[in-house]
Short mmCIF file of C-alpha atoms in Angstrom, two decimals:
data_model
loop_
_atom_site.label_atom_id
_atom_site.label_comp_id
_atom_site.label_asym_id
_atom_site.label_seq_id
_atom_site.Cartn_x
_atom_site.Cartn_y
_atom_site.Cartn_z
CA MET A 42 8.13 -7.78 3.65
CA LYS A 43 11.08 -9.78 2.47
CA GLY A 44 10.27 -12.68 4.81
CA PHE A 45 7.85 -14.00 2.23
CA TYR A 46 10.53 -14.89 -0.24
CA ALA A 47 12.12 -17.38 2.08
CA SER A 48 8.81 -18.94 2.90
CA ILE A 49 7.49 -20.27 -0.37
CA ILE A 50 8.77 -23.82 0.11
CA LEU A 51 7.20 -23.98 3.56
CA ILE A 52 3.67 -23.10 2.51
CA MET A 53 1.49 -26.18 2.38
CA ILE A 54 -1.50 -26.58 0.18
CA LEU A 55 -4.72 -26.66 2.14
CA PRO A 56 -8.13 -27.68 0.83
CA VAL A 57 -9.80 -25.09 -1.38
CA LEU A 58 -13.15 -23.95 -0.06
CA HIS A 59 -15.48 -22.33 -2.55
CA LEU A 60 -17.52 -20.45 0.01
CA LYS A 61 -17.93 -16.71 -0.45
CA GLY A 62 -18.63 -16.08 3.21
CA GLN A 63 -15.38 -17.71 4.34
CA ASP A 64 -11.75 -16.74 3.88
CA HIS A 65 -11.47 -17.57 0.17
CA ARG A 66 -12.58 -14.35 -1.37
CA CYS A 67 -9.61 -14.93 -3.68
CA LEU A 68 -8.00 -18.21 -4.76
CA SER A 69 -5.02 -16.79 -6.65
CA GLU A 70 -2.40 -17.69 -4.04
CA GLU A 71 -3.78 -21.18 -3.43
CA LEU A 72 -4.02 -21.96 -7.13
CA LEU A 73 -0.48 -20.72 -7.66
CA GLN A 74 0.88 -22.92 -4.89
CA LYS A 75 -1.06 -25.89 -6.24
CA ARG A 76 0.42 -25.25 -9.67
CA LEU A 77 3.96 -25.12 -8.27
CA GLU A 78 3.43 -28.35 -6.36
CA GLU A 79 2.15 -30.12 -9.45
CA ASN A 80 4.81 -28.67 -11.77
CA PRO A 81 8.18 -28.63 -9.98
CA SER A 82 9.90 -27.76 -13.27
CA ILE A 83 8.43 -24.23 -13.26
CA LYS A 84 9.36 -23.48 -9.67
CA ALA A 85 12.81 -22.17 -10.62
CA GLU A 86 11.24 -19.73 -13.09
CA TRP A 87 8.83 -18.51 -10.44
CA GLU A 88 11.60 -18.05 -7.88
CA SER A 89 13.59 -16.08 -10.46
CA THR A 90 10.59 -13.83 -11.14
CA LYS A 91 10.16 -13.06 -7.45
CA ALA A 92 13.85 -12.32 -7.00
CA PHE A 93 13.84 -10.00 -10.02
CA LEU A 94 10.82 -8.06 -8.76
CA LEU A 95 12.31 -7.74 -5.29
CA GLU A 96 15.60 -6.42 -6.67
CA ASN A 97 14.13 -4.02 -9.23
CA SER A 98 10.95 -2.70 -7.57
CA ASN A 99 12.38 0.29 -5.72
CA ALA A 100 9.41 2.46 -4.78
CA SER A 101 11.51 5.64 -4.82
CA ASN A 102 11.99 5.21 -8.57
CA PHE A 103 8.27 5.30 -9.26
CA ILE A 104 6.63 7.84 -6.97
CA SER A 105 7.22 10.88 -9.21
CA ASN A 106 4.79 11.64 -12.04
CA ARG A 107 5.27 9.43 -15.10
CA SER A 108 3.35 8.82 -18.28
CA VAL A 109 0.06 7.11 -17.50
CA ILE A 110 -0.18 3.68 -19.09
CA THR A 111 -3.49 2.34 -20.38
CA ILE A 112 -4.25 -1.38 -20.39
CA PRO A 113 -6.62 -2.73 -23.11
CA VAL A 114 -9.23 -5.06 -21.63
CA VAL A 115 -11.56 -7.66 -23.05
CA VAL A 116 -14.37 -8.96 -20.82
CA HIS A 117 -15.65 -12.46 -21.61
CA ILE A 118 -19.13 -12.95 -20.10
CA LEU A 119 -20.13 -16.59 -19.63
CA TYR A 120 -23.72 -17.27 -18.66
CA ARG A 121 -26.11 -20.16 -18.46
CA PHE A 122 -29.19 -18.16 -17.48
CA PRO A 123 -30.24 -14.73 -18.78
CA ASP A 124 -29.79 -13.04 -15.39
CA GLN A 125 -26.07 -13.99 -15.50
CA ASN A 126 -25.60 -12.17 -18.81
CA LEU A 127 -24.28 -8.86 -17.49
CA SER A 128 -25.28 -5.64 -19.22
CA ASP A 129 -22.80 -3.43 -21.00
CA GLU A 130 -23.49 -0.84 -18.31
CA GLN A 131 -22.38 -3.23 -15.58
CA VAL A 132 -19.11 -3.82 -17.43
CA TYR A 133 -18.65 -0.07 -17.84
CA SER A 134 -19.17 0.38 -14.09
CA GLN A 135 -16.29 -2.02 -13.43
CA ILE A 136 -13.93 -0.14 -15.75
CA GLU A 137 -14.86 3.08 -13.93
CA VAL A 138 -13.97 1.45 -10.61
CA LEU A 139 -10.62 0.22 -11.91
CA ASN A 140 -9.65 3.65 -13.14
CA ALA A 141 -10.69 5.33 -9.89
CA ASP A 142 -8.91 2.72 -7.75
CA PHE A 143 -5.66 2.49 -9.69
CA ARG A 144 -5.41 6.27 -10.11
CA GLY A 145 -6.04 6.82 -6.40
CA ILE A 146 -9.12 8.97 -6.97
CA ASN A 147 -11.85 6.81 -5.47
CA CYS A 148 -13.79 8.90 -3.01
CA GLU A 149 -13.42 6.37 -0.20
CA ILE A 150 -9.72 7.21 -0.03
CA ALA A 151 -10.74 10.34 1.89
CA THR A 152 -11.60 8.10 4.86
CA LEU A 153 -8.03 6.81 5.26
CA PRO A 154 -6.62 7.26 8.77
CA ALA A 155 -3.76 9.75 9.07
CA GLU A 156 -1.30 6.90 9.59
CA PHE A 157 -1.79 5.58 6.07
CA LYS A 158 -2.71 8.72 4.08
CA PRO A 159 0.93 9.36 2.99
CA LEU A 160 1.07 5.84 1.51
CA ALA A 161 -2.00 6.10 -0.73
CA VAL A 162 -0.67 6.33 -4.26
CA ASP A 163 -1.69 6.95 -7.86
CA THR A 164 -0.34 3.90 -9.69
CA GLU A 165 -0.62 5.77 -13.02
CA ILE A 166 -2.30 2.73 -14.55
CA GLU A 167 -5.61 3.05 -16.37
CA PHE A 168 -7.88 0.62 -18.20
CA CYS A 169 -10.00 0.72 -21.34
CA LEU A 170 -12.29 -1.68 -23.16
CA ALA A 171 -10.57 -2.70 -26.40
CA ASN A 172 -12.06 -1.25 -29.59
CA THR A 173 -10.24 -3.64 -31.93
CA ASP A 174 -10.12 -7.42 -31.64
CA PRO A 175 -7.03 -9.55 -32.46
CA PHE A 176 -8.14 -9.78 -36.12
CA GLY A 177 -8.46 -6.01 -36.53
CA ASN A 178 -12.25 -5.98 -36.35
CA PRO A 179 -14.09 -3.26 -34.40
CA THR A 180 -15.40 -4.35 -30.99
CA ASN A 181 -16.80 -2.97 -27.76
CA GLY A 182 -14.38 -5.13 -25.77
CA ILE A 183 -17.12 -7.47 -24.50
CA THR A 184 -17.79 -11.05 -25.63
CA ARG A 185 -20.83 -13.09 -24.60
CA THR A 186 -21.03 -16.87 -24.51
CA GLN A 187 -24.03 -18.91 -23.39
CA THR A 188 -22.79 -22.12 -21.79
CA ASN A 189 -24.32 -25.33 -20.45
CA ILE A 190 -21.93 -25.33 -17.50
CA PRO A 191 -23.81 -24.22 -14.35
CA VAL A 192 -20.68 -23.51 -12.28
CA PHE A 193 -17.06 -23.23 -13.41
CA ASP A 194 -14.54 -25.00 -11.20
CA PRO A 195 -11.54 -22.73 -10.37
CA ASN A 196 -9.35 -25.85 -10.46
CA GLY A 197 -10.47 -26.68 -14.00
CA LYS A 198 -9.77 -25.28 -17.46
CA ASN A 199 -13.26 -25.15 -18.98
CA ILE A 200 -13.65 -21.42 -18.58
CA TYR A 201 -10.70 -20.66 -20.88
CA TYR A 202 -11.74 -22.68 -23.92
CA THR A 203 -14.77 -22.29 -26.20
CA ASP A 204 -14.89 -25.98 -27.07
CA MET A 205 -15.06 -26.81 -23.33
CA GLY A 206 -17.98 -24.47 -22.61
CA GLY A 207 -15.94 -21.34 -21.91
CA ALA A 208 -14.49 -18.57 -24.06
CA ASP A 209 -11.14 -18.47 -25.82
CA ALA A 210 -8.75 -15.77 -24.69
CA TRP A 211 -7.74 -12.97 -26.98
CA ASP A 212 -3.96 -12.66 -27.44
CA SER A 213 -2.96 -12.51 -23.77
CA GLU A 214 0.28 -10.72 -24.60
CA LYS A 215 -1.70 -7.75 -25.91
CA TYR A 216 -4.98 -7.83 -23.94
CA LEU A 217 -5.93 -8.22 -20.31
CA ASN A 218 -8.52 -11.01 -20.51
CA ILE A 219 -11.20 -10.96 -17.81
CA TRP A 220 -13.63 -13.88 -17.63
CA VAL A 221 -16.88 -13.25 -15.72
CA ALA A 222 -18.89 -16.36 -14.87
CA PRO A 223 -20.67 -18.27 -12.10
CA LEU A 224 -17.93 -19.70 -9.85
CA GLY A 225 -20.07 -21.34 -7.19
CA GLY A 226 -19.08 -19.03 -4.34
CA THR A 227 -15.47 -18.23 -5.20
CA LEU A 228 -15.18 -14.52 -5.91
CA GLY A 229 -12.11 -14.48 -8.12
CA PHE A 230 -8.57 -15.49 -9.02
CA ALA A 231 -5.82 -14.48 -11.43
CA SER A 232 -2.58 -15.66 -13.02
CA PHE A 233 0.68 -14.21 -11.75
CA PRO A 234 3.27 -12.90 -14.24
CA GLY A 235 6.34 -15.08 -14.58
CA SER A 236 4.54 -18.15 -13.26
CA ASN A 237 4.46 -19.87 -16.66
CA PHE A 238 0.70 -19.99 -17.06
CA PRO A 239 -0.38 -21.12 -20.55
CA PRO A 240 -1.12 -17.99 -22.63
CA ALA A 241 -4.68 -19.22 -23.22
CA GLU A 242 -5.26 -19.24 -19.43
CA ASP A 243 -3.51 -15.97 -18.58
CA GLY A 244 -5.78 -13.35 -17.09
CA VAL A 245 -8.36 -12.66 -14.42
CA VAL A 246 -11.53 -14.58 -13.48
CA VAL A 247 -14.33 -12.99 -11.43
CA ASP A 248 -17.69 -14.29 -10.24
CA TYR A 249 -20.64 -12.51 -11.83
CA THR A 250 -21.91 -11.46 -8.39
CA GLY A 251 -18.67 -9.59 -7.61
CA PHE A 252 -18.16 -7.73 -10.88
CA GLY A 253 -19.03 -4.06 -11.30
CA THR A 254 -21.35 -2.03 -9.11
CA ILE A 255 -24.84 -2.58 -10.55
CA GLY A 256 -26.95 -5.44 -11.89
CA THR A 257 -25.81 -8.79 -10.46
CA ALA A 258 -23.27 -7.27 -8.04
CA GLU A 259 -24.16 -8.35 -4.50
CA VAL A 260 -23.42 -6.70 -1.16
CA PRO A 261 -20.81 -6.69 0.38
CA TYR A 262 -18.84 -7.26 -2.84
CA ASN A 263 -20.78 -4.80 -4.97
CA LEU A 264 -18.22 -2.01 -5.44
CA GLY A 265 -15.97 -3.73 -7.98
CA ARG A 266 -13.04 -4.29 -5.63
CA THR A 267 -12.75 -8.02 -6.39
CA THR A 268 -11.56 -7.16 -9.90
CA THR A 269 -9.21 -4.48 -8.54
CA HIS A 270 -7.77 -7.08 -6.15
CA GLU A 271 -7.33 -9.76 -8.83
CA ILE A 272 -5.69 -7.38 -11.28
CA GLY A 273 -3.25 -6.59 -8.48
CA HIS A 274 -2.28 -10.29 -8.60
CA TYR A 275 -2.17 -10.22 -12.40
CA PHE A 276 0.38 -7.41 -12.02
CA SER A 277 2.39 -9.45 -9.49
CA ILE A 278 1.42 -8.19 -6.01
CA ARG A 279 0.49 -10.58 -3.24
CA HIS A 280 -1.66 -10.75 -0.14
CA PRO A 281 -0.10 -9.04 2.92
CA PHE A 282 -1.02 -12.07 5.03
CA ALA A 283 -0.18 -15.76 4.99
CA VAL A 284 -1.91 -18.26 2.72
CA GLN A 285 -5.05 -19.67 4.35
CA ASN A 286 -4.91 -16.96 7.06
CA LEU A 287 -2.17 -18.69 9.05
CA ASP A 288 -1.58 -16.17 11.82
CA LEU A 289 2.16 -16.78 12.10
CA CYS A 290 3.44 -13.23 11.44
CA ILE A 291 6.13 -14.72 9.23
CA TYR A 292 4.83 -14.84 5.67
CA ASP A 293 3.63 -11.82 3.70
CA ASP A 294 3.94 -10.09 0.33
CA GLY A 295 7.61 -9.09 0.15
CA ILE A 296 6.76 -5.37 -0.09
CA GLU A 297 8.31 -3.08 2.53
CA ASP A 298 5.52 -0.51 2.95
CA THR A 299 2.66 -2.98 3.49
CA PRO A 300 2.77 -3.96 7.18
CA MET A 301 2.98 -7.64 7.99
CA GLN A 302 -0.33 -8.85 9.37
CA GLY A 303 -1.98 -11.99 10.70
CA PRO A 304 -5.72 -11.88 9.89
CA ASN A 305 -6.99 -11.32 6.38
CA TYR A 306 -10.22 -9.54 7.53
CA GLY A 307 -12.33 -11.66 5.21
CA GLY A 308 -16.03 -10.86 5.26
CA SER A 309 -15.65 -7.84 7.54
CA CYS A 310 -15.27 -4.09 7.50
CA PRO A 311 -13.25 -3.50 10.68
CA SER A 312 -12.89 -0.27 12.58
CA TYR A 313 -9.54 1.46 12.79
CA PRO A 314 -7.13 0.65 14.32
CA GLN A 315 -6.51 -3.09 14.17
CA TYR A 316 -3.20 -4.57 15.33
CA SER A 317 -1.28 -7.75 14.63
CA CYS A 318 2.36 -8.76 14.14
CA GLY A 319 3.48 -5.77 16.19
CA SER A 320 2.01 -3.03 14.00
CA SER A 321 -1.19 -1.43 12.77
CA ASP A 322 -2.85 -3.44 10.00
CA MET A 323 -3.52 -1.84 6.62
CA PHE A 324 -6.84 -3.65 6.28
CA MET A 325 -8.03 -1.07 3.73
CA ASN A 326 -5.38 -2.09 1.20
CA PHE A 327 -6.87 -3.52 -1.99
CA MET A 328 -4.96 -6.78 -1.49
CA ASN A 329 -6.76 -7.58 1.76
CA TYR A 330 -10.01 -9.54 2.03
CA SER A 331 -12.04 -6.78 3.69
CA ASN A 332 -15.48 -5.99 2.29
CA ASP A 333 -15.50 -3.74 -0.78
CA ALA A 334 -16.56 -0.64 1.15
CA CYS A 335 -13.36 -0.83 3.24
CA LEU A 336 -10.84 -1.21 0.42
CA ASN A 337 -9.36 1.97 -1.03
CA MET A 338 -5.57 2.08 -1.53
CA PHE A 339 -2.36 0.80 -3.06
CA THR A 340 1.07 1.76 -1.70
CA PRO A 341 4.22 3.09 -3.47
CA GLY A 342 5.85 -0.32 -3.03
CA GLN A 343 2.92 -2.07 -4.66
CA LYS A 344 2.95 0.48 -7.49
CA ALA A 345 6.66 -0.12 -8.10
CA ASN A 346 6.12 -3.87 -8.10
CA MET A 347 3.25 -3.66 -10.58
CA LEU A 348 5.02 -1.29 -12.98
CA THR A 349 8.15 -3.44 -12.92
CA ALA A 350 6.07 -6.56 -13.62
CA ILE A 351 4.23 -4.91 -16.52
CA ALA A 352 7.42 -3.59 -18.12
CA ASN A 353 9.30 -6.87 -17.84
CA PHE A 354 6.67 -9.62 -17.94
CA ARG A 355 3.68 -8.06 -19.72
CA PRO A 356 5.27 -5.54 -22.13
CA GLY A 357 2.85 -6.36 -24.96
CA LEU A 358 0.09 -4.60 -23.03
CA LEU A 359 2.01 -1.34 -23.49
CA THR A 360 2.19 -1.58 -27.29
CA ASN A 361 -1.46 -2.42 -28.00
CA ASN A 362 -3.25 0.80 -28.94
CA SER A 363 -6.70 -0.80 -28.98
CA CYS A 364 -8.59 1.45 -26.59
CA SER A 365 -12.09 2.87 -26.40
CA LYS A 366 -11.19 5.30 -23.63
CA ASP A 367 -9.24 8.53 -23.72
CA PRO A 368 -6.81 8.38 -20.77
CA ALA A 369 -7.44 12.09 -20.28
CA ASP A 370 -11.10 11.45 -19.47
CA GLY A 371 -10.27 11.07 -15.80
CA PHE A 372 -12.65 10.77 -12.90
CA ARG A 373 -16.05 12.44 -13.12
CA LEU A 374 -18.02 13.35 -10.05
CA GLU A 375 -21.75 13.46 -10.64
CA ILE A 376 -24.76 13.04 -8.36
CA ILE A 377 -28.32 12.17 -9.33
CA MET A 378 -31.18 13.25 -7.04
CA PHE A 379 -34.46 11.36 -7.22
CA PRO A 380 -37.29 12.16 -7.04
CA ASN A 381 -36.95 15.83 -7.83
CA PRO A 382 -39.23 17.55 -6.82
CA ALA A 383 -39.36 15.56 -3.57
CA ASN A 384 -42.05 15.34 -0.93
CA GLU A 385 -40.86 12.99 1.83
CA LYS A 386 -37.53 11.42 0.83
CA ILE A 387 -34.87 12.07 -1.75
CA ARG A 388 -32.09 9.72 -2.89
CA LEU A 389 -28.67 10.99 -3.89
CA PHE A 390 -26.48 8.59 -5.86
CA THR A 391 -23.78 8.46 -8.53
CA PRO A 392 -24.50 7.03 -12.00
CA PHE A 393 -20.88 5.98 -12.44
CA ALA A 394 -18.53 3.48 -10.92
CA ASN A 395 -18.39 3.12 -7.20
CA ILE A 396 -20.36 4.56 -4.33
CA PRO A 397 -18.26 7.52 -3.24
CA ILE A 398 -17.93 8.76 0.29
CA GLY A 399 -17.60 12.52 0.50
CA ALA A 400 -18.79 15.69 2.20
CA LEU A 401 -22.46 16.51 1.60
CA ARG A 402 -23.96 19.94 2.40
CA ILE A 403 -27.57 21.05 1.80
CA ALA A 404 -28.73 24.64 2.40
CA ASN A 405 -31.97 26.52 1.84
CA VAL A 406 -32.34 29.72 -0.21
CA SER A 407 -31.47 31.80 2.89
CA GLY A 408 -28.14 30.01 3.21
CA GLN A 409 -29.20 28.09 6.34
CA LEU A 410 -27.40 24.74 6.52
CA MET A 411 -30.09 22.05 6.62
CA TYR A 412 -27.89 18.96 6.42
CA LYS A 413 -24.19 18.17 6.81
CA ASN A 414 -22.36 14.86 6.62
CA ASN A 415 -18.61 14.54 6.00
CA GLU A 416 -18.86 10.83 5.14
CA TRP A 417 -22.01 10.66 3.08
CA PRO A 418 -22.79 7.24 1.56
CA THR A 419 -24.69 8.41 -1.48
CA MET A 420 -26.88 5.36 -2.04
CA GLN A 421 -28.96 6.23 1.03
CA SER A 422 -32.07 8.37 1.06
CA LEU A 423 -32.56 11.55 3.06
CA ASP A 424 -35.81 12.33 4.90
CA VAL A 425 -36.93 15.87 3.99
CA SER A 426 -40.59 15.52 5.01
CA SER A 427 -40.28 18.14 7.77
CA TRP A 428 -38.46 20.70 5.64
CA THR A 429 -40.23 23.84 4.43
CA ASN A 430 -41.39 23.79 0.82
CA GLY A 431 -38.95 25.50 -1.52
CA ILE A 432 -35.60 25.22 -3.30
CA TYR A 433 -32.56 23.61 -1.67
CA PHE A 434 -28.96 23.80 -2.83
CA VAL A 435 -26.74 20.70 -2.70
CA GLU A 436 -22.93 20.57 -2.62
CA PHE A 437 -21.00 17.31 -2.71
CA TYR A 438 -17.21 17.36 -2.30
CA CYS A 439 -15.06 14.31 -2.99
CA ASN A 440 -11.33 13.95 -3.56
CA GLY A 441 -10.71 17.48 -4.78
CA GLN A 442 -13.85 17.79 -6.90
CA THR A 443 -17.13 19.53 -6.12
CA TRP A 444 -20.57 18.86 -7.56
CA ASN A 445 -23.38 21.39 -7.15
CA GLY A 446 -27.10 20.91 -7.74
CA LYS A 447 -30.50 21.77 -6.37
CA PHE A 448 -33.82 20.13 -5.70
CA VAL A 449 -37.36 21.30 -4.94
CA LYS A 450 -39.23 20.27 -1.79
CA LEU A 451 -43.03 20.18 -2.28
#
């Protein structure tokens, strides 16, 4: 809503709490405000950026199909102990999540209430791990640095510089730099475009326990949505609630189709509906603080804001052809069943990005429906101990795609 743009000078800086269980899932807004307070000379530039985005981000200009843009990514892994050194597979899982979330094909989107379904949008933004570094050398888009720093302070600069125990950014005009490191409880933060961040510090930072969907990823932030959220900031969009959860129903993100709200829903997965500020809250929007399992959508207004910010403030990302992913690859739906044959229980899960929610059907060879669940969370196991021995056919439907398989009950 536009009320935000008149509010910036009224927002006061409150103490930063690095506690994952509290409201600071994300420190991007707080760090931005701190930066503006400490550097009054850049405030005019920031105000100009906001005004430009507000004037030029007309959602109606972006909702039709356009050419998909692909953003080259480099992931800098900083670790002190071996268990903090994320596997390549964990990084891949995060890229899968980003592509599903930004293309609007994550399976959880099927659970959207009717009120918000028309607003769920394909941003037509995809991501790839860079296959060429700034010097033209081949790469897998992942760097690894062992550090003697146990916890990186979000208020400090160490994480951005090799000689300070961190990792130097690749050319931030051409690559989206993501640093993954122990942050001492803070889940993530990012630099906003047009806020005059030093190029060496321009990018996204995520705690190693909130990155990807396997390995070190910890419930309830184990579905990769922290990185989705922070990249939203990196592409200019804001929280739909006030800084520090001030329930004033005055300050929000400046975007018309994200309802103004009071609470940030940090550390929760609320039931629908929730109301504040005179309307139903879009607590499932990626820019909220809800647990990962609840987050599943961007809106047309957010899409327009992001595309405008990329074109005008991060255009170098559009001219870098260093990608290890074919944008046509798209979303793949696949289910693994284990053990197979099964005797008492069988697990059904996806080997890829997130944990999809879809419609699961299991029938026997006679066509009798043995199990049905329209919101199947596929990381759970199914008790088949009482079923008759034989072959069973499995169908899983999610977001327009169907996967079919079978297992044997012994």
